[in-house]
GROMACS .gro file of C-alpha atoms in nm:
model
  478
    1UNK     CA    1   1.621  -1.516  -3.829
    2UNK     CA    2   1.868  -1.796  -3.837
    3UNK     CA    3   2.177  -1.728  -3.629
    4UNK     CA    4   2.499  -1.794  -3.818
    5UNK     CA    5   2.835  -1.838  -3.634
    6UNK     CA    6   3.178  -1.921  -3.784
    7UNK     CA    7   3.470  -2.051  -3.589
    8UNK     CA    8   3.805  -1.897  -3.648
    9UNK     CA    9   4.124  -1.808  -3.462
   10UNK     CA   10   4.297  -1.480  -3.398
   11UNK     CA   11   4.648  -1.399  -3.274
   12UNK     CA   12   4.647  -1.223  -2.943
   13UNK     CA   13   4.789  -0.910  -3.092
   14UNK     CA   14   4.494  -0.868  -3.329
   15UNK     CA   15   4.246  -0.877  -3.038
   16UNK     CA   16   4.461  -0.642  -2.831
   17UNK     CA   17   4.497  -0.392  -3.122
   18UNK     CA   18   4.118  -0.384  -3.201
   19UNK     CA   19   4.047  -0.340  -2.828
   20UNK     CA   20   4.309  -0.059  -2.785
   21UNK     CA   21   4.174   0.120  -3.099
   22UNK     CA   22   3.824   0.110  -2.965
   23UNK     CA   23   3.698  -0.115  -3.248
   24UNK     CA   24   3.519  -0.366  -3.019
   25UNK     CA   25   3.196  -0.261  -2.856
   26UNK     CA   26   3.170  -0.413  -2.500
   27UNK     CA   27   2.801  -0.427  -2.471
   28UNK     CA   28   2.696  -0.422  -2.100
   29UNK     CA   29   2.400  -0.641  -2.203
   30UNK     CA   30   2.652  -0.926  -2.205
   31UNK     CA   31   2.854  -0.819  -1.893
   32UNK     CA   32   2.798  -0.923  -1.542
   33UNK     CA   33   2.877  -0.679  -1.264
   34UNK     CA   34   3.156  -0.907  -1.158
   35UNK     CA   35   3.456  -0.742  -1.315
   36UNK     CA   36   3.778  -0.935  -1.303
   37UNK     CA   37   4.037  -0.823  -1.052
   38UNK     CA   38   4.411  -0.850  -1.082
   39UNK     CA   39   4.433  -1.210  -0.954
   40UNK     CA   40   4.162  -1.323  -1.212
   41UNK     CA   41   4.346  -1.144  -1.499
   42UNK     CA   42   4.670  -1.300  -1.397
   43UNK     CA   43   4.513  -1.649  -1.374
   44UNK     CA   44   4.361  -1.622  -1.725
   45UNK     CA   45   4.686  -1.485  -1.882
   46UNK     CA   46   4.880  -1.784  -1.738
   47UNK     CA   47   4.625  -2.012  -1.880
   48UNK     CA   48   4.622  -1.852  -2.217
   49UNK     CA   49   5.002  -1.850  -2.236
   50UNK     CA   50   5.027  -2.213  -2.144
   51UNK     CA   51   4.754  -2.330  -2.389
   52UNK     CA   52   4.479  -2.397  -2.127
   53UNK     CA   53   4.228  -2.136  -2.247
   54UNK     CA   54   4.026  -2.306  -2.516
   55UNK     CA   55   3.691  -2.133  -2.449
   56UNK     CA   56   3.620  -1.918  -2.745
   57UNK     CA   57   3.535  -1.545  -2.732
   58UNK     CA   58   3.213  -1.468  -2.921
   59UNK     CA   59   3.209  -1.151  -3.131
   60UNK     CA   60   2.954  -1.013  -3.376
   61UNK     CA   61   3.083  -0.869  -3.696
   62UNK     CA   62   2.872  -0.550  -3.706
   63UNK     CA   63   2.881  -0.478  -4.080
   64UNK     CA   64   2.780  -0.824  -4.171
   65UNK     CA   65   2.511  -0.829  -3.915
   66UNK     CA   66   2.373  -0.502  -4.050
   67UNK     CA   67   2.380  -0.626  -4.400
   68UNK     CA   68   2.191  -0.949  -4.319
   69UNK     CA   69   1.928  -0.745  -4.127
   70UNK     CA   70   1.877  -0.523  -4.433
   71UNK     CA   71   1.850  -0.826  -4.659
   72UNK     CA   72   1.580  -0.991  -4.436
   73UNK     CA   73   1.396  -0.689  -4.289
   74UNK     CA   74   1.502  -0.367  -4.466
   75UNK     CA   75   1.681  -0.047  -4.346
   76UNK     CA   76   1.377   0.059  -4.134
   77UNK     CA   77   1.415  -0.228  -3.900
   78UNK     CA   78   1.529  -0.116  -3.549
   79UNK     CA   79   1.820  -0.369  -3.547
   80UNK     CA   80   1.948  -0.217  -3.882
   81UNK     CA   81   1.953   0.116  -3.719
   82UNK     CA   82   2.121  -0.029  -3.402
   83UNK     CA   83   2.405  -0.189  -3.597
   84UNK     CA   84   2.442   0.115  -3.816
   85UNK     CA   85   2.483   0.341  -3.520
   86UNK     CA   86   2.761   0.121  -3.388
   87UNK     CA   87   2.933   0.138  -3.725
   88UNK     CA   88   2.897   0.517  -3.737
   89UNK     CA   89   3.057   0.537  -3.386
   90UNK     CA   90   3.360   0.348  -3.527
   91UNK     CA   91   3.298  -0.002  -3.390
   92UNK     CA   92   3.370  -0.309  -3.602
   93UNK     CA   93   3.276  -0.584  -3.351
   94UNK     CA   94   3.044  -0.642  -3.068
   95UNK     CA   95   3.128  -0.874  -2.780
   96UNK     CA   96   2.851  -1.131  -2.702
   97UNK     CA   97   3.064  -1.341  -2.468
   98UNK     CA   98   3.406  -1.269  -2.331
   99UNK     CA   99   3.413  -0.900  -2.225
  100UNK     CA  100   3.646  -0.976  -1.931
  101UNK     CA  101   3.880  -1.177  -2.150
  102UNK     CA  102   3.887  -0.904  -2.414
  103UNK     CA  103   3.982  -0.652  -2.158
  104UNK     CA  104   4.235  -0.881  -1.995
  105UNK     CA  105   4.445  -0.948  -2.308
  106UNK     CA  106   4.440  -0.579  -2.400
  107UNK     CA  107   4.536  -0.476  -2.058
  108UNK     CA  108   4.834  -0.719  -2.044
  109UNK     CA  109   4.973  -0.619  -2.380
  110UNK     CA  110   4.936  -0.256  -2.277
  111UNK     CA  111   5.155  -0.319  -1.964
  112UNK     CA  112   4.874  -0.260  -1.711
  113UNK     CA  113   4.945  -0.567  -1.500
  114UNK     CA  114   5.221  -0.814  -1.450
  115UNK     CA  115   5.220  -1.199  -1.475
  116UNK     CA  116   5.222  -1.428  -1.179
  117UNK     CA  117   5.580  -1.499  -1.088
  118UNK     CA  118   5.707  -1.829  -1.222
  119UNK     CA  119   5.834  -2.017  -1.523
  120UNK     CA  120   5.640  -2.023  -1.849
  121UNK     CA  121   5.649  -2.215  -2.165
  122UNK     CA  122   5.474  -2.074  -2.472
  123UNK     CA  123   5.458  -2.145  -2.843
  124UNK     CA  124   5.195  -2.258  -3.101
  125UNK     CA  125   5.215  -2.600  -3.245
  126UNK     CA  126   5.496  -2.635  -3.490
  127UNK     CA  127   5.667  -2.315  -3.364
  128UNK     CA  128   5.972  -2.319  -3.131
  129UNK     CA  129   5.881  -2.332  -2.755
  130UNK     CA  130   5.991  -2.024  -2.564
  131UNK     CA  131   6.073  -2.082  -2.200
  132UNK     CA  132   6.099  -1.769  -1.965
  133UNK     CA  133   6.095  -1.671  -1.613
  134UNK     CA  134   5.869  -1.397  -1.475
  135UNK     CA  135   6.026  -1.266  -1.165
  136UNK     CA  136   6.030  -0.952  -0.970
  137UNK     CA  137   6.289  -0.790  -1.192
  138UNK     CA  138   6.051  -0.813  -1.491
  139UNK     CA  139   5.700  -0.978  -1.533
  140UNK     CA  140   5.515  -0.719  -1.745
  141UNK     CA  141   5.477  -0.743  -2.116
  142UNK     CA  142   5.733  -0.480  -2.189
  143UNK     CA  143   5.991  -0.660  -1.974
  144UNK     CA  144   5.988  -0.972  -2.185
  145UNK     CA  145   6.260  -1.029  -2.459
  146UNK     CA  146   6.142  -0.929  -2.823
  147UNK     CA  147   6.130  -1.305  -2.908
  148UNK     CA  148   5.894  -1.380  -2.618
  149UNK     CA  149   5.680  -1.076  -2.690
  150UNK     CA  150   5.639  -1.194  -3.050
  151UNK     CA  151   5.549  -1.540  -2.933
  152UNK     CA  152   5.288  -1.403  -2.689
  153UNK     CA  153   5.140  -1.188  -2.967
  154UNK     CA  154   5.123  -1.480  -3.196
  155UNK     CA  155   4.923  -1.703  -2.956
  156UNK     CA  156   4.600  -1.809  -3.137
  157UNK     CA  157   4.275  -1.743  -2.953
  158UNK     CA  158   3.959  -1.934  -3.048
  159UNK     CA  159   3.697  -1.678  -3.184
  160UNK     CA  160   3.338  -1.743  -3.277
  161UNK     CA  161   3.223  -1.483  -3.525
  162UNK     CA  162   2.849  -1.427  -3.544
  163UNK     CA  163   2.754  -1.293  -3.900
  164UNK     CA  164   2.379  -1.322  -3.890
  165UNK     CA  165   2.150  -1.244  -3.597
  166UNK     CA  166   1.891  -0.996  -3.463
  167UNK     CA  167   1.941  -0.844  -3.123
  168UNK     CA  168   1.698  -1.081  -2.983
  169UNK     CA  169   1.905  -1.371  -3.137
  170UNK     CA  170   2.213  -1.238  -2.975
  171UNK     CA  171   2.046  -1.252  -2.632
  172UNK     CA  172   1.929  -1.610  -2.694
  173UNK     CA  173   2.290  -1.699  -2.803
  174UNK     CA  174   2.429  -1.550  -2.486
  175UNK     CA  175   2.189  -1.753  -2.285
  176UNK     CA  176   2.285  -2.061  -2.475
  177UNK     CA  177   2.661  -2.005  -2.425
  178UNK     CA  178   2.599  -1.964  -2.062
  179UNK     CA  179   2.364  -2.259  -2.028
  180UNK     CA  180   2.592  -2.433  -1.782
  181UNK     CA  181   2.598  -2.123  -1.567
  182UNK     CA  182   2.301  -2.067  -1.344
  183UNK     CA  183   2.191  -1.735  -1.467
  184UNK     CA  184   1.867  -1.588  -1.299
  185UNK     CA  185   1.583  -1.429  -1.490
  186UNK     CA  186   1.721  -1.073  -1.456
  187UNK     CA  187   2.070  -1.173  -1.577
  188UNK     CA  188   1.913  -1.341  -1.890
  189UNK     CA  189   1.683  -1.030  -1.938
  190UNK     CA  190   2.000  -0.811  -1.917
  191UNK     CA  191   2.126  -0.975  -2.229
  192UNK     CA  192   1.845  -0.822  -2.442
  193UNK     CA  193   2.020  -0.542  -2.622
  194UNK     CA  194   1.772  -0.255  -2.608
  195UNK     CA  195   1.727   0.106  -2.478
  196UNK     CA  196   1.550   0.013  -2.157
  197UNK     CA  197   1.822  -0.231  -2.061
  198UNK     CA  198   2.095   0.045  -2.094
  199UNK     CA  199   1.867   0.288  -1.895
  200UNK     CA  200   1.818   0.037  -1.625
  201UNK     CA  201   2.193  -0.034  -1.592
  202UNK     CA  202   2.277   0.339  -1.593
  203UNK     CA  203   2.024   0.399  -1.323
  204UNK     CA  204   2.166   0.130  -1.106
  205UNK     CA  205   2.515   0.272  -1.157
  206UNK     CA  206   2.404   0.623  -1.064
  207UNK     CA  207   2.263   0.495  -0.742
  208UNK     CA  208   2.530   0.235  -0.653
  209UNK     CA  209   2.600   0.389  -0.312
  210UNK     CA  210   2.240   0.323  -0.192
  211UNK     CA  211   2.229  -0.018  -0.362
  212UNK     CA  212   2.553  -0.115  -0.184
  213UNK     CA  213   2.371  -0.051   0.143
  214UNK     CA  214   2.053  -0.226   0.049
  215UNK     CA  215   2.193  -0.544  -0.103
  216UNK     CA  216   2.478  -0.774  -0.051
  217UNK     CA  217   2.757  -0.789  -0.303
  218UNK     CA  218   2.631  -1.129  -0.434
  219UNK     CA  219   2.283  -0.989  -0.483
  220UNK     CA  220   2.434  -0.686  -0.663
  221UNK     CA  221   2.631  -0.915  -0.893
  222UNK     CA  222   2.324  -1.124  -0.966
  223UNK     CA  223   2.144  -0.799  -1.074
  224UNK     CA  224   1.880  -0.766  -0.797
  225UNK     CA  225   1.897  -0.387  -0.801
  226UNK     CA  226   1.825  -0.400  -1.171
  227UNK     CA  227   1.506  -0.601  -1.116
  228UNK     CA  228   1.398  -0.354  -0.857
  229UNK     CA  229   1.440  -0.072  -1.109
  230UNK     CA  230   1.246  -0.269  -1.378
  231UNK     CA  231   0.961  -0.336  -1.127
  232UNK     CA  232   0.945   0.037  -1.052
  233UNK     CA  233   0.946   0.122  -1.426
  234UNK     CA  234   0.645  -0.113  -1.481
  235UNK     CA  235   0.453   0.050  -1.190
  236UNK     CA  236   0.533   0.393  -1.335
  237UNK     CA  237   0.421   0.302  -1.680
  238UNK     CA  238   0.121   0.090  -1.599
  239UNK     CA  239   0.014   0.139  -1.244
  240UNK     CA  240  -0.077  -0.161  -1.036
  241UNK     CA  241  -0.048  -0.467  -1.267
  242UNK     CA  242   0.071  -0.825  -1.195
  243UNK     CA  243   0.453  -0.818  -1.226
  244UNK     CA  244   0.634  -1.148  -1.303
  245UNK     CA  245   0.908  -1.267  -1.539
  246UNK     CA  246   0.713  -1.239  -1.853
  247UNK     CA  247   0.594  -0.885  -1.777
  248UNK     CA  248   0.952  -0.775  -1.683
  249UNK     CA  249   1.083  -0.930  -2.004
  250UNK     CA  250   0.812  -0.759  -2.211
  251UNK     CA  251   0.929  -0.424  -2.067
  252UNK     CA  252   1.265  -0.462  -2.242
  253UNK     CA  253   1.268  -0.280  -2.576
  254UNK     CA  254   1.352   0.052  -2.747
  255UNK     CA  255   0.997   0.180  -2.749
  256UNK     CA  256   0.809   0.020  -2.466
  257UNK     CA  257   0.595   0.221  -2.223
  258UNK     CA  258   0.856   0.158  -1.954
  259UNK     CA  259   1.126   0.316  -2.179
  260UNK     CA  260   0.910   0.610  -2.272
  261UNK     CA  261   0.830   0.686  -1.901
  262UNK     CA  262   1.178   0.613  -1.769
  263UNK     CA  263   1.255   0.975  -1.682
  264UNK     CA  264   0.990   0.939  -1.408
  265UNK     CA  265   1.134   0.603  -1.298
  266UNK     CA  266   1.472   0.759  -1.257
  267UNK     CA  267   1.318   1.028  -1.037
  268UNK     CA  268   1.148   0.771  -0.814
  269UNK     CA  269   1.452   0.556  -0.781
  270UNK     CA  270   1.675   0.849  -0.695
  271UNK     CA  271   1.426   0.976  -0.428
  272UNK     CA  272   1.414   0.629  -0.277
  273UNK     CA  273   1.790   0.576  -0.290
  274UNK     CA  274   1.861   0.928  -0.145
  275UNK     CA  275   1.638   0.841   0.144
  276UNK     CA  276   1.834   0.524   0.205
  277UNK     CA  277   2.171   0.706   0.168
  278UNK     CA  278   2.080   0.987   0.409
  279UNK     CA  279   1.888   0.791   0.665
  280UNK     CA  280   1.979   0.425   0.643
  281UNK     CA  281   1.823   0.102   0.518
  282UNK     CA  282   1.749  -0.047   0.857
  283UNK     CA  283   1.407   0.119   0.886
  284UNK     CA  284   1.301  -0.079   0.564
  285UNK     CA  285   1.369  -0.408   0.713
  286UNK     CA  286   1.042  -0.437   0.893
  287UNK     CA  287   0.920  -0.800   0.900
  288UNK     CA  288   1.242  -0.903   0.721
  289UNK     CA  289   1.066  -0.787   0.411
  290UNK     CA  290   1.308  -0.532   0.273
  291UNK     CA  291   1.237  -0.589  -0.092
  292UNK     CA  292   0.853  -0.569  -0.032
  293UNK     CA  293   0.898  -0.256   0.183
  294UNK     CA  294   1.117  -0.098  -0.095
  295UNK     CA  295   0.824  -0.165  -0.341
  296UNK     CA  296   0.577   0.003  -0.095
  297UNK     CA  297   0.793   0.315  -0.056
  298UNK     CA  298   0.817   0.327  -0.439
  299UNK     CA  299   0.433   0.289  -0.472
  300UNK     CA  300   0.396   0.578  -0.242
  301UNK     CA  301   0.652   0.790  -0.402
  302UNK     CA  302   0.488   0.724  -0.749
  303UNK     CA  303   0.160   0.836  -0.617
  304UNK     CA  304   0.299   1.149  -0.453
  305UNK     CA  305   0.485   1.251  -0.773
  306UNK     CA  306   0.191   1.193  -0.993
  307UNK     CA  307  -0.028   1.413  -0.768
  308UNK     CA  308   0.246   1.672  -0.699
  309UNK     CA  309   0.267   1.603  -0.328
  310UNK     CA  310   0.599   1.748  -0.210
  311UNK     CA  311   0.814   1.620   0.074
  312UNK     CA  312   0.904   1.938   0.286
  313UNK     CA  313   1.087   1.743   0.568
  314UNK     CA  314   1.261   1.428   0.434
  315UNK     CA  315   1.384   1.308   0.777
  316UNK     CA  316   1.032   1.332   0.930
  317UNK     CA  317   0.882   1.166   0.610
  318UNK     CA  318   1.121   0.870   0.621
  319UNK     CA  319   1.088   0.823   0.994
  320UNK     CA  320   0.716   0.832   0.992
  321UNK     CA  321   0.692   0.606   0.685
  322UNK     CA  322   0.914   0.339   0.837
  323UNK     CA  323   0.733   0.348   1.181
  324UNK     CA  324   0.394   0.320   1.000
  325UNK     CA  325   0.523   0.046   0.777
  326UNK     CA  326   0.643  -0.158   1.077
  327UNK     CA  327   0.301  -0.131   1.227
  328UNK     CA  328   0.128  -0.237   0.891
  329UNK     CA  329   0.350  -0.529   0.856
  330UNK     CA  330   0.281  -0.644   1.213
  331UNK     CA  331  -0.096  -0.583   1.192
  332UNK     CA  332  -0.302  -0.907   1.151
  333UNK     CA  333  -0.616  -0.729   1.053
  334UNK     CA  334  -0.762  -0.912   0.744
  335UNK     CA  335  -0.724  -0.726   0.418
  336UNK     CA  336  -0.801  -0.998   0.177
  337UNK     CA  337  -0.933  -1.357   0.159
  338UNK     CA  338  -0.997  -1.603  -0.118
  339UNK     CA  339  -1.367  -1.645  -0.049
  340UNK     CA  340  -1.657  -1.546  -0.281
  341UNK     CA  341  -1.989  -1.404  -0.189
  342UNK     CA  342  -2.330  -1.545  -0.290
  343UNK     CA  343  -2.368  -1.285  -0.556
  344UNK     CA  344  -2.035  -1.349  -0.709
  345UNK     CA  345  -2.077  -1.473  -1.085
  346UNK     CA  346  -1.851  -1.757  -1.006
  347UNK     CA  347  -2.071  -1.872  -0.716
  348UNK     CA  348  -2.016  -1.875  -0.331
  349UNK     CA  349  -1.685  -2.001  -0.192
  350UNK     CA  350  -1.590  -2.031   0.162
  351UNK     CA  351  -1.258  -1.866   0.248
  352UNK     CA  352  -0.959  -2.075   0.310
  353UNK     CA  353  -0.684  -1.819   0.290
  354UNK     CA  354  -0.684  -1.499   0.500
  355UNK     CA  355  -0.411  -1.237   0.478
  356UNK     CA  356  -0.314  -0.923   0.654
  357UNK     CA  357  -0.072  -0.665   0.515
  358UNK     CA  358   0.234  -0.885   0.558
  359UNK     CA  359   0.039  -1.162   0.372
  360UNK     CA  360  -0.039  -0.952   0.067
  361UNK     CA  361   0.326  -0.838   0.040
  362UNK     CA  362   0.429  -1.194  -0.052
  363UNK     CA  363   0.384  -1.137  -0.431
  364UNK     CA  364   0.333  -0.876  -0.691
  365UNK     CA  365  -0.007  -0.970  -0.827
  366UNK     CA  366  -0.249  -0.695  -0.927
  367UNK     CA  367  -0.507  -0.712  -0.653
  368UNK     CA  368  -0.247  -0.723  -0.375
  369UNK     CA  369  -0.062  -0.430  -0.520
  370UNK     CA  370  -0.396  -0.230  -0.544
  371UNK     CA  371  -0.470  -0.303  -0.175
  372UNK     CA  372  -0.109  -0.203  -0.083
  373UNK     CA  373  -0.142   0.118  -0.273
  374UNK     CA  374  -0.483   0.201  -0.126
  375UNK     CA  375  -0.345   0.149   0.239
  376UNK     CA  376  -0.035   0.351   0.155
  377UNK     CA  377  -0.238   0.642  -0.004
  378UNK     CA  378  -0.470   0.659   0.305
  379UNK     CA  379  -0.152   0.684   0.528
  380UNK     CA  380  -0.075   1.020   0.372
  381UNK     CA  381  -0.344   1.157   0.596
  382UNK     CA  382  -0.143   1.045   0.899
  383UNK     CA  383   0.181   1.227   0.826
  384UNK     CA  384   0.227   1.517   1.063
  385UNK     CA  385   0.145   1.868   0.932
  386UNK     CA  386   0.433   2.033   0.774
  387UNK     CA  387   0.596   1.716   0.644
  388UNK     CA  388   0.406   1.708   0.306
  389UNK     CA  389   0.277   1.990   0.093
  390UNK     CA  390   0.074   2.000  -0.227
  391UNK     CA  391   0.069   2.313  -0.442
  392UNK     CA  392  -0.254   2.327  -0.637
  393UNK     CA  393  -0.167   2.456  -0.986
  394UNK     CA  394  -0.517   2.615  -1.024
  395UNK     CA  395  -0.546   2.773  -0.680
  396UNK     CA  396  -0.316   2.942  -0.422
  397UNK     CA  397  -0.405   2.728  -0.141
  398UNK     CA  398  -0.112   2.515  -0.026
  399UNK     CA  399  -0.236   2.157   0.006
  400UNK     CA  400  -0.057   2.049   0.319
  401UNK     CA  401  -0.178   1.707   0.439
  402UNK     CA  402  -0.295   1.837   0.771
  403UNK     CA  403  -0.494   2.120   0.615
  404UNK     CA  404  -0.662   1.880   0.361
  405UNK     CA  405  -0.748   1.641   0.646
  406UNK     CA  406  -0.907   1.907   0.859
  407UNK     CA  407  -1.125   2.031   0.575
  408UNK     CA  408  -1.220   1.676   0.479
  409UNK     CA  409  -1.325   1.586   0.841
  410UNK     CA  410  -1.511   1.914   0.891
  411UNK     CA  411  -1.712   1.852   0.576
  412UNK     CA  412  -1.798   1.505   0.686
  413UNK     CA  413  -1.564   1.367   0.422
  414UNK     CA  414  -1.797   1.490   0.149
  415UNK     CA  415  -1.776   1.734  -0.137
  416UNK     CA  416  -1.895   2.070  -0.022
  417UNK     CA  417  -2.098   2.130  -0.342
  418UNK     CA  418  -2.242   1.786  -0.432
  419UNK     CA  419  -2.249   1.620  -0.095
  420UNK     CA  420  -2.088   1.305  -0.254
  421UNK     CA  421  -1.843   1.121  -0.041
  422UNK     CA  422  -1.469   1.199  -0.093
  423UNK     CA  423  -1.281   0.864  -0.052
  424UNK     CA  424  -0.942   0.867   0.132
  425UNK     CA  425  -0.749   0.772  -0.191
  426UNK     CA  426  -0.919   1.067  -0.365
  427UNK     CA  427  -0.839   1.321  -0.109
  428UNK     CA  428  -0.486   1.392  -0.228
  429UNK     CA  429  -0.552   1.368  -0.593
  430UNK     CA  430  -0.546   1.737  -0.711
  431UNK     CA  431  -0.702   1.628  -1.043
  432UNK     CA  432  -1.014   1.485  -0.872
  433UNK     CA  433  -1.052   1.697  -0.553
  434UNK     CA  434  -0.969   2.072  -0.541
  435UNK     CA  435  -0.939   2.329  -0.260
  436UNK     CA  436  -1.200   2.583  -0.357
  437UNK     CA  437  -1.273   2.945  -0.222
  438UNK     CA  438  -1.606   2.944  -0.056
  439UNK     CA  439  -1.645   3.317  -0.154
  440UNK     CA  440  -1.463   3.328  -0.500
  441UNK     CA  441  -1.129   3.499  -0.518
  442UNK     CA  442  -1.279   3.701  -0.811
  443UNK     CA  443  -1.535   3.833  -0.565
  444UNK     CA  444  -1.276   3.927  -0.303
  445UNK     CA  445  -1.266   3.597  -0.126
  446UNK     CA  446  -0.949   3.550   0.088
  447UNK     CA  447  -0.711   3.252   0.048
  448UNK     CA  448  -0.750   3.136   0.406
  449UNK     CA  449  -0.856   2.823   0.575
  450UNK     CA  450  -1.194   2.985   0.679
  451UNK     CA  451  -1.272   3.045   0.321
  452UNK     CA  452  -1.171   2.713   0.194
  453UNK     CA  453  -1.372   2.402   0.101
  454UNK     CA  454  -1.298   2.072  -0.059
  455UNK     CA  455  -1.493   1.992  -0.380
  456UNK     CA  456  -1.473   1.752  -0.668
  457UNK     CA  457  -1.303   1.923  -0.964
  458UNK     CA  458  -1.599   1.863  -1.200
  459UNK     CA  459  -1.844   2.017  -0.947
  460UNK     CA  460  -1.612   2.313  -0.909
  461UNK     CA  461  -1.589   2.369  -1.280
  462UNK     CA  462  -1.962   2.378  -1.303
  463UNK     CA  463  -1.979   2.626  -1.017
  464UNK     CA  464  -1.729   2.862  -1.173
  465UNK     CA  465  -1.726   3.205  -1.022
  466UNK     CA  466  -2.089   3.201  -0.954
  467UNK     CA  467  -2.163   3.323  -0.610
  468UNK     CA  468  -2.469   3.457  -0.436
  469UNK     CA  469  -2.387   3.738  -0.186
  470UNK     CA  470  -2.722   3.707  -0.012
  471UNK     CA  471  -2.646   3.339   0.091
  472UNK     CA  472  -2.333   3.447   0.278
  473UNK     CA  473  -2.073   3.173   0.348
  474UNK     CA  474  -2.176   2.838   0.214
  475UNK     CA  475  -2.185   2.601   0.527
  476UNK     CA  476  -1.982   2.279   0.514
  477UNK     CA  477  -2.195   1.973   0.454
  478UNK     CA  478  -2.187   1.744   0.760
   0.00000   0.00000   0.00000
C-alpha cells in the first residue's frame, strides 16, 4: 500500500490541547526507553521558542488511515480493526515520530516544568517579536504575560500527517525517518505495531528490576532485554530452532505462535528474573557469557515447565545451576565438530572445527541449541534430592529427581516392562516415562519406592491393571 504523507503546520496550542485531551495515541512501538528528562525538555522548548526546532513531528490521522485500509482491503483486515479500536477509545492521531516532543510541549503548556533562565525572543514571521526574561521569579508558562503566552501558543510546529499506510508501512516509515540514527535490529523490530510487540514491552517493564541488574542502562535503552524476551518466546513456541534477525522479526504479529504462547513466555521470564532479583546476576557471568547463560537457564526452565518439574528449593536450584554452568563453560570436552563420516550422504569431510560447551554457546543455530538443551536436561539428574519435584498427574508418586535417578540406575536405565533403554533426556518427561506400581494400586499395591518402577508410558498403558499374583514382585531389569 502506498504511504501518503502531507506536510502541514500546527500552532503549539493545538498539539498541547490534543495531547491534554488524550486524543493522541503515543504508541510505544515508536518510542525508545530513553525518556526525556527535565534538561532535555528545557533545551527543546528553548529551541522551539527561538525558531530552532524545524524537525517535524509525524502523526497518523487515524480515521483517514482506517478509511483507506477499508478501501484497499476491506473491514476484515486486521489493520482496519486496529485503527477502529483506537478510534473507539477516543484517539484521533497516532504518533509515528516525536513522542517526546509531544509530551514536552504539553507538559510546558500545563506548567509542569520551567524554562531555562535567560532572555527569549519569540514571534512568527510577520508577527511582532516578543522579548521576555525567564528568571527565578517566573519561568513557567503561567508566569508569562498574556501577550507572551499567546505568542507561545501561536508558534507553528512542522507536522507531517500520514493519511494512508498499513501498520507495516508505519514501521518502515519510522525506520526511514530515523535512517540517520543507528537503530539496531530490535529497535527497528519494536516499530512493528502488533500484539506481540506490546506484550514484549509489557513483560520487560514488569521485570525491569531484574533487567536493571542484568544489563547496563545503555543496553536497556537499546532494547537488549526485549530481544531476550523475543528469543525466549521463540523457544517456547517452536523449541530449538535457529534464531536470527529474520526469525525474530517473523515472530512479531497479532496471531503468531509466539503471541499465542506468550503466557508461558511471561512465566519463564518471570521465573528467570525472580531468581536474578533474589540471588544476583553474578552467577550467570560464567565465561563472560551472561547472554548465553541466560538462554541456557531459560532452556532449562522451559523444559521443566513443560514437564511439570517443580523447584522446591529456589536458592539451592540457582546455586547448583550456576556452579554446574561454570563447569560446563570451562569444560573443553568436544561436543560438536564440522566433520562428516564416510556414510554421510554428503560424503566424508575431515573436521576442522571442534567445539566444547563454550563453543556451541556462540550462536543460536538449531543444532547447537539442541546440544545445549540435551546437556541441560541431563543435568537435572545431578541436582540434590529435595531441590526438584515432579508430581505425576496420573500417579501418586512424587517424581523427585533423586528418586527417579535411583529407579533409573537400579533398572539398568531401562524400561521395567519392555527392557528398552530410557535415555537421560526422557527420564524427566512424564509424558514418555511414568512411575508405575509394580503391584497395581488397584490390587493393593503401596505407593512406596519398593513398589515403584520406571516404564515407558505406552508400555504401561498396555499393561493396565493386569497383574499375576503368582509371579510376585516383578524384578527390575538389569
